XYZ file of C-alpha atoms in Angstrom:
81
model
C 143.521 146.833 162.453
C 141.351 147.996 165.328
C 142.231 146.465 168.690
C 139.638 145.601 171.322
C 139.758 147.440 174.621
C 139.754 145.333 177.780
C 136.260 145.232 179.234
C 134.020 143.428 181.707
C 131.287 141.275 180.172
C 127.677 142.311 180.726
C 125.089 139.923 182.167
C 123.820 139.166 178.641
C 127.349 138.397 177.471
C 127.959 136.142 180.488
C 124.978 134.034 179.416
C 126.739 133.383 176.092
C 130.215 133.016 177.588
C 129.279 130.463 180.266
C 127.297 128.102 178.011
C 129.204 124.804 178.303
C 127.128 122.653 175.928
C 129.175 120.969 173.178
C 128.535 121.665 169.526
C 128.113 124.655 167.268
C 127.385 127.988 168.893
C 126.369 130.920 166.686
C 126.241 134.447 168.094
C 124.043 136.871 166.174
C 123.150 140.442 166.999
C 122.918 144.008 165.779
C 125.956 146.127 165.032
C 127.571 147.338 168.229
C 125.872 144.748 170.439
C 129.163 143.251 171.689
C 129.547 140.119 169.559
C 133.240 140.681 168.809
C 133.961 141.624 172.419
C 132.228 138.461 173.671
C 134.081 136.035 171.382
C 137.511 136.011 173.139
C 135.796 135.535 176.513
C 133.757 132.669 175.053
C 136.828 131.083 173.470
C 138.813 131.260 176.719
C 135.928 129.721 178.688
C 135.312 126.944 176.146
C 138.952 125.883 175.884
C 139.395 125.972 179.659
C 136.207 123.973 180.264
C 137.132 121.165 177.880
C 140.768 121.104 179.030
C 139.545 120.590 182.610
C 137.229 117.797 181.432
C 140.207 116.167 179.679
C 142.501 116.617 182.690
C 139.875 115.142 185.038
C 139.563 112.055 182.822
C 136.020 112.613 181.528
C 137.119 112.755 177.880
C 139.948 111.165 175.911
C 141.927 112.618 173.057
C 142.957 116.131 172.193
C 140.856 119.192 172.953
C 140.192 120.994 169.666
C 138.227 124.193 169.089
C 137.441 125.634 165.664
C 136.744 129.361 165.373
C 135.395 130.679 162.084
C 135.137 134.414 161.528
C 135.240 136.976 158.783
C 135.794 139.778 161.288
C 139.389 141.069 161.028
C 139.347 142.579 164.511
C 138.343 139.268 166.053
C 140.865 137.360 163.954
C 143.630 139.672 165.147
C 142.548 139.347 168.762
C 142.503 135.547 168.584
C 145.918 135.448 166.871
C 147.370 137.381 169.821
C 146.055 134.982 172.468
C-alpha cells in the first residue's frame, strides 16, 4: 500500500479542510488534485471541531464521524490515525 508523504495543505485545500458546516461533504476532483492528501486533514479538523463543541456544552451526546472511501491509500492512512 502506498503511504502518503507529510505535506502542507494548499490554499484550495484549506478551503475544504476548514469548512465547519455539519452534514455530508463530498470532495471531487481530477486525478492528482490532492483529494486523498486533503482527507486526513479534513478528518482531523472535523473531529476536533465537534469535540470542542461537545466539550464547551453546545451539543450533547457522542461525537461520531463516518468516513466512506474506496481508496486503499486513504483507508490505510485513516487506520493509522
